[in-house]
Amino acid sequence: MTRIIFVTGTDTGVGKTVVTAGLAAQWRREGLNVGVMKPVATGGVWRWIHGSRQLVSRDALLLRRAIRGTDPLAWINPVCLEPPLAPIAAARIARRPVDPALIEAALTRLREAHEVLLVEGIGGLLVPLWEDYCVADWVGGHEAELLIVARAGLGTINHTLLTIVAARQHGLSILGVVFNHTTPRSRGSAHLERANREAIECVSGVPVVGTVPWLRRRRGHLVGWRRLQLGRKVLTVPAGVD
């Protein structure tokens, strides 16, 4: 059975794509047969690919580049919508309902091709994908293990604990939390990060399994994401269900 690790965030723009791509790139370098997926994406852009104009997700392109993959984009990102909104709102504006069958067909192909599948979510756990069905429902329905990406700075304790509570209410297996620095380190940030880690682990019992440094941008591209060293610790942590 292919192991599915689902990467969610405490917020939008918290760094899910960077963490997912960084883990995928590292595990590929270590010889692991890893696949990547972004089931639903919004804010798609039009690109010329293989001679045809296609609506694609920048996140999906980065994920495929991370593993130097050959899987079709239609497998990695079966549903891509142009409006940069939550899926349920983007689908209404685009007049294109999210098709669960497309997602399941793509997932089946990816599971047949890879031993570990890193799946990046959209927004947080309670973001609706379609009516009466949210991201957490998808995670639970596919027995995926959850990795939570959180900001490293002030305010992350509440956001992270709320996400953990929501995960447990849905019966999800939680691997741990990854801190991501979305801004450059400031004076005292190491002390704040340590305090955040201790509070989250003490209150929830969920381990903080890694930290991603702030990555600068050059000409619109992140510099250094390929060198992220989160390690196989994520793969060896036993998932917990409360």
PDB file of C-alpha atoms in Angstrom:
ATOM      1  CA  MET A   1       0.000   0.000   0.000  1.00  0.00           C
ATOM      2  CA  THR A   2       1.265   3.450  -0.893  1.00  0.00           C
ATOM      3  CA  ARG A   3       1.803   5.615   2.150  1.00  0.00           C
ATOM      4  CA  ILE A   4       0.031   8.975   1.824  1.00  0.00           C
ATOM      5  CA  ILE A   5       1.318  11.980   3.765  1.00  0.00           C
ATOM      6  CA  PHE A   6      -0.968  14.980   3.514  1.00  0.00           C
ATOM      7  CA  VAL A   7       0.545  18.422   4.065  1.00  0.00           C
ATOM      8  CA  THR A   8      -1.894  20.988   5.421  1.00  0.00           C
ATOM      9  CA  GLY A   9      -1.383  24.460   6.827  1.00  0.00           C
ATOM     10  CA  THR A  10      -2.642  26.537   9.708  1.00  0.00           C
ATOM     11  CA  ASP A  11      -3.348  29.301   7.207  1.00  0.00           C
ATOM     12  CA  THR A  12      -3.085  30.287   3.554  1.00  0.00           C
ATOM     13  CA  GLY A  13       0.415  31.271   2.469  1.00  0.00           C
ATOM     14  CA  VAL A  14       2.056  29.528   5.412  1.00  0.00           C
ATOM     15  CA  GLY A  15       4.471  27.538   3.235  1.00  0.00           C
ATOM     16  CA  LYS A  16       2.797  24.204   2.420  1.00  0.00           C
ATOM     17  CA  THR A  17       4.252  24.100  -1.079  1.00  0.00           C
ATOM     18  CA  VAL A  18       7.800  24.833   0.064  1.00  0.00           C
ATOM     19  CA  VAL A  19       7.674  22.122   2.731  1.00  0.00           C
ATOM     20  CA  THR A  20       6.072  19.571   0.399  1.00  0.00           C
ATOM     21  CA  ALA A  21       8.548  20.277  -2.386  1.00  0.00           C
ATOM     22  CA  GLY A  22      11.502  20.298  -0.009  1.00  0.00           C
ATOM     23  CA  LEU A  23      10.569  16.935   1.494  1.00  0.00           C
ATOM     24  CA  ALA A  24       9.904  15.451  -1.935  1.00  0.00           C
ATOM     25  CA  ALA A  25      13.249  16.645  -3.300  1.00  0.00           C
ATOM     26  CA  GLN A  26      15.170  15.293  -0.320  1.00  0.00           C
ATOM     27  CA  TRP A  27      13.465  11.911  -0.314  1.00  0.00           C
ATOM     28  CA  ARG A  28      14.057  11.554  -4.045  1.00  0.00           C
ATOM     29  CA  ARG A  29      17.770  12.254  -3.512  1.00  0.00           C
ATOM     30  CA  GLU A  30      17.771   9.517  -0.884  1.00  0.00           C
ATOM     31  CA  GLY A  31      16.403   7.031  -3.398  1.00  0.00           C
ATOM     32  CA  LEU A  32      12.787   6.916  -2.238  1.00  0.00           C
ATOM     33  CA  ASN A  33      10.145   6.400  -4.907  1.00  0.00           C
ATOM     34  CA  VAL A  34       8.116   9.478  -3.996  1.00  0.00           C
ATOM     35  CA  GLY A  35       5.208  11.009  -5.873  1.00  0.00           C
ATOM     36  CA  VAL A  36       3.528  14.380  -5.419  1.00  0.00           C
ATOM     37  CA  MET A  37      -0.038  15.595  -5.727  1.00  0.00           C
ATOM     38  CA  LYS A  38      -2.095  18.753  -5.380  1.00  0.00           C
ATOM     39  CA  PRO A  39      -5.666  17.455  -5.813  1.00  0.00           C
ATOM     40  CA  VAL A  40      -7.315  20.877  -6.056  1.00  0.00           C
ATOM     41  CA  ALA A  41      -5.659  24.187  -6.903  1.00  0.00           C
ATOM     42  CA  THR A  42      -7.022  27.669  -7.469  1.00  0.00           C
ATOM     43  CA  GLY A  43      -5.338  30.761  -8.866  1.00  0.00           C
ATOM     44  CA  GLY A  44      -4.246  28.820 -11.942  1.00  0.00           C
ATOM     45  CA  VAL A  45      -2.259  30.506 -14.701  1.00  0.00           C
ATOM     46  CA  TRP A  46      -2.337  29.964 -18.461  1.00  0.00           C
ATOM     47  CA  ARG A  47       0.825  28.451 -19.943  1.00  0.00           C
ATOM     48  CA  TRP A  48       1.844  26.953 -23.253  1.00  0.00           C
ATOM     49  CA  ILE A  49       2.714  23.309 -22.582  1.00  0.00           C
ATOM     50  CA  HIS A  50       3.548  20.854 -25.356  1.00  0.00           C
ATOM     51  CA  GLY A  51       2.040  23.187 -27.929  1.00  0.00           C
ATOM     52  CA  SER A  52      -1.290  23.798 -26.205  1.00  0.00           C
ATOM     53  CA  ARG A  53      -2.495  26.529 -23.871  1.00  0.00           C
ATOM     54  CA  GLN A  54      -3.324  25.023 -20.483  1.00  0.00           C
ATOM     55  CA  LEU A  55      -4.513  26.292 -17.119  1.00  0.00           C
ATOM     56  CA  VAL A  56      -1.916  25.091 -14.620  1.00  0.00           C
ATOM     57  CA  SER A  57      -1.040  25.471 -10.960  1.00  0.00           C
ATOM     58  CA  ARG A  58       2.337  27.018 -10.116  1.00  0.00           C
ATOM     59  CA  ASP A  59       2.365  24.846  -6.993  1.00  0.00           C
ATOM     60  CA  ALA A  60       1.917  21.685  -9.058  1.00  0.00           C
ATOM     61  CA  LEU A  61       4.736  22.721 -11.394  1.00  0.00           C
ATOM     62  CA  LEU A  62       7.073  23.250  -8.435  1.00  0.00           C
ATOM     63  CA  LEU A  63       6.123  19.905  -6.899  1.00  0.00           C
ATOM     64  CA  ARG A  64       6.822  18.040 -10.126  1.00  0.00           C
ATOM     65  CA  ARG A  65      10.123  19.883 -10.521  1.00  0.00           C
ATOM     66  CA  ALA A  66      11.073  18.894  -6.975  1.00  0.00           C
ATOM     67  CA  ILE A  67      11.170  15.199  -7.867  1.00  0.00           C
ATOM     68  CA  ARG A  68      12.174  15.759 -11.504  1.00  0.00           C
ATOM     69  CA  GLY A  69       9.019  13.843 -12.206  1.00  0.00           C
ATOM     70  CA  THR A  70       7.462  12.601 -15.409  1.00  0.00           C
ATOM     71  CA  ASP A  71       3.929  12.090 -14.081  1.00  0.00           C
ATOM     72  CA  PRO A  72       1.415  14.095 -16.134  1.00  0.00           C
ATOM     73  CA  LEU A  73       0.231  17.351 -14.586  1.00  0.00           C
ATOM     74  CA  ALA A  74      -3.305  15.988 -14.937  1.00  0.00           C
ATOM     75  CA  TRP A  75      -2.377  13.362 -12.323  1.00  0.00           C
ATOM     76  CA  ILE A  76      -0.502  15.718 -10.023  1.00  0.00           C
ATOM     77  CA  ASN A  77      -3.195  18.396 -10.191  1.00  0.00           C
ATOM     78  CA  PRO A  78      -6.442  16.995 -11.603  1.00  0.00           C
ATOM     79  CA  VAL A  79      -8.537  20.062 -10.688  1.00  0.00           C
ATOM     80  CA  CYS A  80      -7.188  23.547 -11.431  1.00  0.00           C
ATOM     81  CA  LEU A  81      -9.404  26.630 -11.263  1.00  0.00           C
ATOM     82  CA  GLU A  82      -8.477  30.143 -12.318  1.00  0.00           C
ATOM     83  CA  PRO A  83     -10.098  32.372  -9.636  1.00  0.00           C
ATOM     84  CA  PRO A  84      -7.704  32.762  -6.659  1.00  0.00           C
ATOM     85  CA  LEU A  85     -10.363  31.825  -4.102  1.00  0.00           C
ATOM     86  CA  ALA A  86     -11.410  28.909  -1.932  1.00  0.00           C
ATOM     87  CA  PRO A  87     -12.338  25.942  -4.175  1.00  0.00           C
ATOM     88  CA  ILE A  88     -16.071  26.093  -3.576  1.00  0.00           C
ATOM     89  CA  ALA A  89     -16.154  29.813  -4.477  1.00  0.00           C
ATOM     90  CA  ALA A  90     -13.734  29.468  -7.400  1.00  0.00           C
ATOM     91  CA  ALA A  91     -15.793  26.628  -8.856  1.00  0.00           C
ATOM     92  CA  ARG A  92     -18.961  28.709  -8.761  1.00  0.00           C
ATOM     93  CA  ILE A  93     -17.329  31.675 -10.470  1.00  0.00           C
ATOM     94  CA  ALA A  94     -15.640  29.466 -13.078  1.00  0.00           C
ATOM     95  CA  ARG A  95     -18.899  27.517 -13.517  1.00  0.00           C
ATOM     96  CA  ARG A  96     -16.907  24.334 -13.213  1.00  0.00           C
ATOM     97  CA  PRO A  97     -17.818  22.104 -10.261  1.00  0.00           C
ATOM     98  CA  VAL A  98     -14.981  20.205  -8.628  1.00  0.00           C
ATOM     99  CA  ASP A  99     -15.179  16.645  -9.989  1.00  0.00           C
ATOM    100  CA  PRO A 100     -14.262  14.053  -7.303  1.00  0.00           C
ATOM    101  CA  ALA A 101     -13.967  11.342  -9.978  1.00  0.00           C
ATOM    102  CA  LEU A 102     -11.067  13.185 -11.623  1.00  0.00           C
ATOM    103  CA  ILE A 103      -9.245  13.352  -8.299  1.00  0.00           C
ATOM    104  CA  GLU A 104      -9.802   9.667  -7.526  1.00  0.00           C
ATOM    105  CA  ALA A 105      -8.650   8.553 -10.970  1.00  0.00           C
ATOM    106  CA  ALA A 106      -5.456  10.588 -10.667  1.00  0.00           C
ATOM    107  CA  LEU A 107      -4.835   9.312  -7.130  1.00  0.00           C
ATOM    108  CA  THR A 108      -5.189   5.698  -8.278  1.00  0.00           C
ATOM    109  CA  ARG A 109      -2.541   6.186 -10.967  1.00  0.00           C
ATOM    110  CA  LEU A 110      -0.140   7.883  -8.570  1.00  0.00           C
ATOM    111  CA  ARG A 111      -0.551   5.157  -5.943  1.00  0.00           C
ATOM    112  CA  GLU A 112       0.258   2.536  -8.563  1.00  0.00           C
ATOM    113  CA  ALA A 113       3.465   4.387  -9.500  1.00  0.00           C
ATOM    114  CA  HIS A 114       4.934   5.404  -6.110  1.00  0.00           C
ATOM    115  CA  GLU A 115       5.622   3.941  -2.670  1.00  0.00           C
ATOM    116  CA  VAL A 116       5.147   7.260  -0.851  1.00  0.00           C
ATOM    117  CA  LEU A 117       2.838  10.058  -1.962  1.00  0.00           C
ATOM    118  CA  LEU A 118       3.147  13.624  -0.651  1.00  0.00           C
ATOM    119  CA  VAL A 119      -0.164  15.426  -1.088  1.00  0.00           C
ATOM    120  CA  GLU A 120      -0.444  19.180  -0.636  1.00  0.00           C
ATOM    121  CA  GLY A 121      -3.760  20.555   0.497  1.00  0.00           C
ATOM    122  CA  ILE A 122      -5.345  23.902  -0.207  1.00  0.00           C
ATOM    123  CA  GLY A 123      -5.790  26.403   2.610  1.00  0.00           C
ATOM    124  CA  GLY A 124      -6.493  24.692   5.941  1.00  0.00           C
ATOM    125  CA  LEU A 125      -8.320  21.568   7.062  1.00  0.00           C
ATOM    126  CA  LEU A 126     -11.789  23.100   7.150  1.00  0.00           C
ATOM    127  CA  VAL A 127     -11.667  24.730   3.713  1.00  0.00           C
ATOM    128  CA  PRO A 128     -14.634  23.325   1.729  1.00  0.00           C
ATOM    129  CA  LEU A 129     -13.761  21.533  -1.511  1.00  0.00           C
ATOM    130  CA  TRP A 130     -17.404  21.264  -2.441  1.00  0.00           C
ATOM    131  CA  GLU A 131     -20.691  21.426  -0.582  1.00  0.00           C
ATOM    132  CA  ASP A 132     -20.638  19.512   2.740  1.00  0.00           C
ATOM    133  CA  TYR A 133     -17.104  18.214   2.063  1.00  0.00           C
ATOM    134  CA  CYS A 134     -13.918  19.825   3.348  1.00  0.00           C
ATOM    135  CA  VAL A 135     -10.195  19.108   3.152  1.00  0.00           C
ATOM    136  CA  ALA A 136     -10.291  17.131   6.415  1.00  0.00           C
ATOM    137  CA  ASP A 137     -12.964  14.839   4.933  1.00  0.00           C
ATOM    138  CA  TRP A 138     -10.631  14.032   2.035  1.00  0.00           C
ATOM    139  CA  VAL A 139      -7.711  13.298   4.364  1.00  0.00           C
ATOM    140  CA  GLY A 140      -9.800  10.990   6.543  1.00  0.00           C
ATOM    141  CA  GLY A 141     -11.407   9.261   3.595  1.00  0.00           C
ATOM    142  CA  HIS A 142      -8.007   8.259   2.209  1.00  0.00           C
ATOM    143  CA  GLU A 143      -6.374   7.257   5.510  1.00  0.00           C
ATOM    144  CA  ALA A 144      -3.650   9.841   4.954  1.00  0.00           C
ATOM    145  CA  GLU A 145      -1.244  10.888   7.688  1.00  0.00           C
ATOM    146  CA  LEU A 146      -1.227  14.585   8.465  1.00  0.00           C
ATOM    147  CA  LEU A 147       1.746  16.933   8.521  1.00  0.00           C
ATOM    148  CA  ILE A 148       0.867  20.460   9.682  1.00  0.00           C
ATOM    149  CA  VAL A 149       2.831  23.479   8.433  1.00  0.00           C
ATOM    150  CA  ALA A 150       2.733  26.458  10.795  1.00  0.00           C
ATOM    151  CA  ARG A 151       4.396  29.847  10.989  1.00  0.00           C
ATOM    152  CA  ALA A 152       7.291  29.970  13.426  1.00  0.00           C
ATOM    153  CA  GLY A 153       6.484  33.405  14.856  1.00  0.00           C
ATOM    154  CA  LEU A 154       4.019  35.094  17.156  1.00  0.00           C
ATOM    155  CA  GLY A 155       0.430  33.820  16.981  1.00  0.00           C
ATOM    156  CA  THR A 156       1.282  30.341  15.799  1.00  0.00           C
ATOM    157  CA  ILE A 157       0.352  28.596  19.064  1.00  0.00           C
ATOM    158  CA  ASN A 158      -3.359  29.359  18.705  1.00  0.00           C
ATOM    159  CA  HIS A 159      -3.489  28.647  14.964  1.00  0.00           C
ATOM    160  CA  THR A 160      -1.611  25.379  15.343  1.00  0.00           C
ATOM    161  CA  LEU A 161      -3.628  24.112  18.300  1.00  0.00           C
ATOM    162  CA  LEU A 162      -6.879  24.947  16.503  1.00  0.00           C
ATOM    163  CA  THR A 163      -5.709  22.897  13.520  1.00  0.00           C
ATOM    164  CA  ILE A 164      -4.774  19.989  15.797  1.00  0.00           C
ATOM    165  CA  VAL A 165      -8.203  20.151  17.471  1.00  0.00           C
ATOM    166  CA  ALA A 166      -9.929  20.099  14.071  1.00  0.00           C
ATOM    167  CA  ALA A 167      -7.780  17.151  12.959  1.00  0.00           C
ATOM    168  CA  ARG A 168      -8.632  15.163  16.058  1.00  0.00           C
ATOM    169  CA  GLN A 169     -12.326  15.921  15.717  1.00  0.00           C
ATOM    170  CA  HIS A 170     -12.127  14.320  12.269  1.00  0.00           C
ATOM    171  CA  GLY A 171     -10.175  11.326  13.598  1.00  0.00           C
ATOM    172  CA  LEU A 172      -7.035  12.104  11.593  1.00  0.00           C
ATOM    173  CA  SER A 173      -3.578  10.648  12.210  1.00  0.00           C
ATOM    174  CA  ILE A 174      -1.128  13.480  12.971  1.00  0.00           C
ATOM    175  CA  LEU A 175       2.566  13.001  12.207  1.00  0.00           C
ATOM    176  CA  GLY A 176       3.678  16.349  13.528  1.00  0.00           C
ATOM    177  CA  VAL A 177       4.165  20.067  12.931  1.00  0.00           C
ATOM    178  CA  VAL A 178       6.754  21.789  10.762  1.00  0.00           C
ATOM    179  CA  PHE A 179       7.598  25.423  11.523  1.00  0.00           C
ATOM    180  CA  ASN A 180       8.173  27.611   8.476  1.00  0.00           C
ATOM    181  CA  HIS A 181       9.810  31.033   8.703  1.00  0.00           C
ATOM    182  CA  THR A 182       7.793  33.257   6.359  1.00  0.00           C
ATOM    183  CA  THR A 183       9.944  36.308   7.180  1.00  0.00           C
ATOM    184  CA  PRO A 184      13.667  36.764   7.933  1.00  0.00           C
ATOM    185  CA  ARG A 185      14.792  35.820  11.434  1.00  0.00           C
ATOM    186  CA  SER A 186      14.808  38.753  13.839  1.00  0.00           C
ATOM    187  CA  ARG A 187      16.481  39.305  17.170  1.00  0.00           C
ATOM    188  CA  GLY A 188      14.904  36.991  19.705  1.00  0.00           C
ATOM    189  CA  SER A 189      13.211  34.793  17.089  1.00  0.00           C
ATOM    190  CA  ALA A 190      15.084  31.685  18.270  1.00  0.00           C
ATOM    191  CA  HIS A 191      13.715  32.162  21.800  1.00  0.00           C
ATOM    192  CA  LEU A 192      10.182  32.701  20.417  1.00  0.00           C
ATOM    193  CA  GLU A 193      10.396  29.598  18.244  1.00  0.00           C
ATOM    194  CA  ARG A 194      11.589  27.495  21.193  1.00  0.00           C
ATOM    195  CA  ALA A 195       8.741  28.806  23.367  1.00  0.00           C
ATOM    196  CA  ASN A 196       6.204  28.066  20.609  1.00  0.00           C
ATOM    197  CA  ARG A 197       7.556  24.549  20.189  1.00  0.00           C
ATOM    198  CA  GLU A 198       7.409  23.823  23.913  1.00  0.00           C
ATOM    199  CA  ALA A 199       3.859  25.170  24.248  1.00  0.00           C
ATOM    200  CA  ILE A 200       2.493  23.227  21.280  1.00  0.00           C
ATOM    201  CA  GLU A 201       4.137  19.969  22.305  1.00  0.00           C
ATOM    202  CA  CYS A 202       3.135  20.365  25.963  1.00  0.00           C
ATOM    203  CA  VAL A 203      -0.517  21.196  25.304  1.00  0.00           C
ATOM    204  CA  SER A 204      -1.188  18.877  22.363  1.00  0.00           C
ATOM    205  CA  GLY A 205       1.397  16.115  22.608  1.00  0.00           C
ATOM    206  CA  VAL A 206       2.093  16.568  18.889  1.00  0.00           C
ATOM    207  CA  PRO A 207       5.821  16.842  18.071  1.00  0.00           C
ATOM    208  CA  VAL A 208       7.375  19.692  16.122  1.00  0.00           C
ATOM    209  CA  VAL A 209       9.453  17.615  13.700  1.00  0.00           C
ATOM    210  CA  GLY A 210      11.351  20.308  11.840  1.00  0.00           C
ATOM    211  CA  THR A 211      11.933  23.961  11.010  1.00  0.00           C
ATOM    212  CA  VAL A 212      12.304  25.581   7.594  1.00  0.00           C
ATOM    213  CA  PRO A 213      14.410  28.763   7.433  1.00  0.00           C
ATOM    214  CA  TRP A 214      13.279  31.879   5.610  1.00  0.00           C
ATOM    215  CA  LEU A 215      13.966  31.486   1.909  1.00  0.00           C
ATOM    216  CA  ARG A 216      14.675  34.626  -0.097  1.00  0.00           C
ATOM    217  CA  ARG A 217      13.320  35.225  -3.567  1.00  0.00           C
ATOM    218  CA  ARG A 218      15.281  35.995  -6.683  1.00  0.00           C
ATOM    219  CA  ARG A 219      13.413  36.939  -9.872  1.00  0.00           C
ATOM    220  CA  GLY A 220      10.260  35.472  -8.424  1.00  0.00           C
ATOM    221  CA  HIS A 221      11.836  32.122  -7.514  1.00  0.00           C
ATOM    222  CA  LEU A 222      12.647  30.764  -4.070  1.00  0.00           C
ATOM    223  CA  VAL A 223      16.365  30.327  -3.508  1.00  0.00           C
ATOM    224  CA  GLY A 224      17.599  27.305  -1.588  1.00  0.00           C
ATOM    225  CA  TRP A 225      14.408  25.258  -1.268  1.00  0.00           C
ATOM    226  CA  ARG A 226      16.091  22.216  -2.823  1.00  0.00           C
ATOM    227  CA  ARG A 227      18.587  22.133   0.064  1.00  0.00           C
ATOM    228  CA  LEU A 228      15.969  21.833   2.812  1.00  0.00           C
ATOM    229  CA  GLN A 229      16.941  19.118   5.288  1.00  0.00           C
ATOM    230  CA  LEU A 230      13.830  18.018   7.142  1.00  0.00           C
ATOM    231  CA  GLY A 231      15.108  14.459   7.167  1.00  0.00           C
ATOM    232  CA  ARG A 232      13.455  11.085   7.294  1.00  0.00           C
ATOM    233  CA  LYS A 233      12.269  11.892  10.817  1.00  0.00           C
ATOM    234  CA  VAL A 234       8.892  12.702   9.275  1.00  0.00           C
ATOM    235  CA  LEU A 235       8.702   9.154   7.892  1.00  0.00           C
ATOM    236  CA  THR A 236       9.681   7.508  11.166  1.00  0.00           C
ATOM    237  CA  VAL A 237       7.395   9.406  13.549  1.00  0.00           C
ATOM    238  CA  PRO A 238       4.424   7.193  14.503  1.00  0.00           C
ATOM    239  CA  ALA A 239       1.171   8.941  13.624  1.00  0.00           C
ATOM    240  CA  GLY A 240      -1.214   9.518  16.509  1.00  0.00           C
ATOM    241  CA  VAL A 241      -5.002   9.482  16.610  1.00  0.00           C
ATOM    242  CA  ASP A 242      -6.790  10.918  19.637  1.00  0.00           C
TER     243      ASP A 242
END
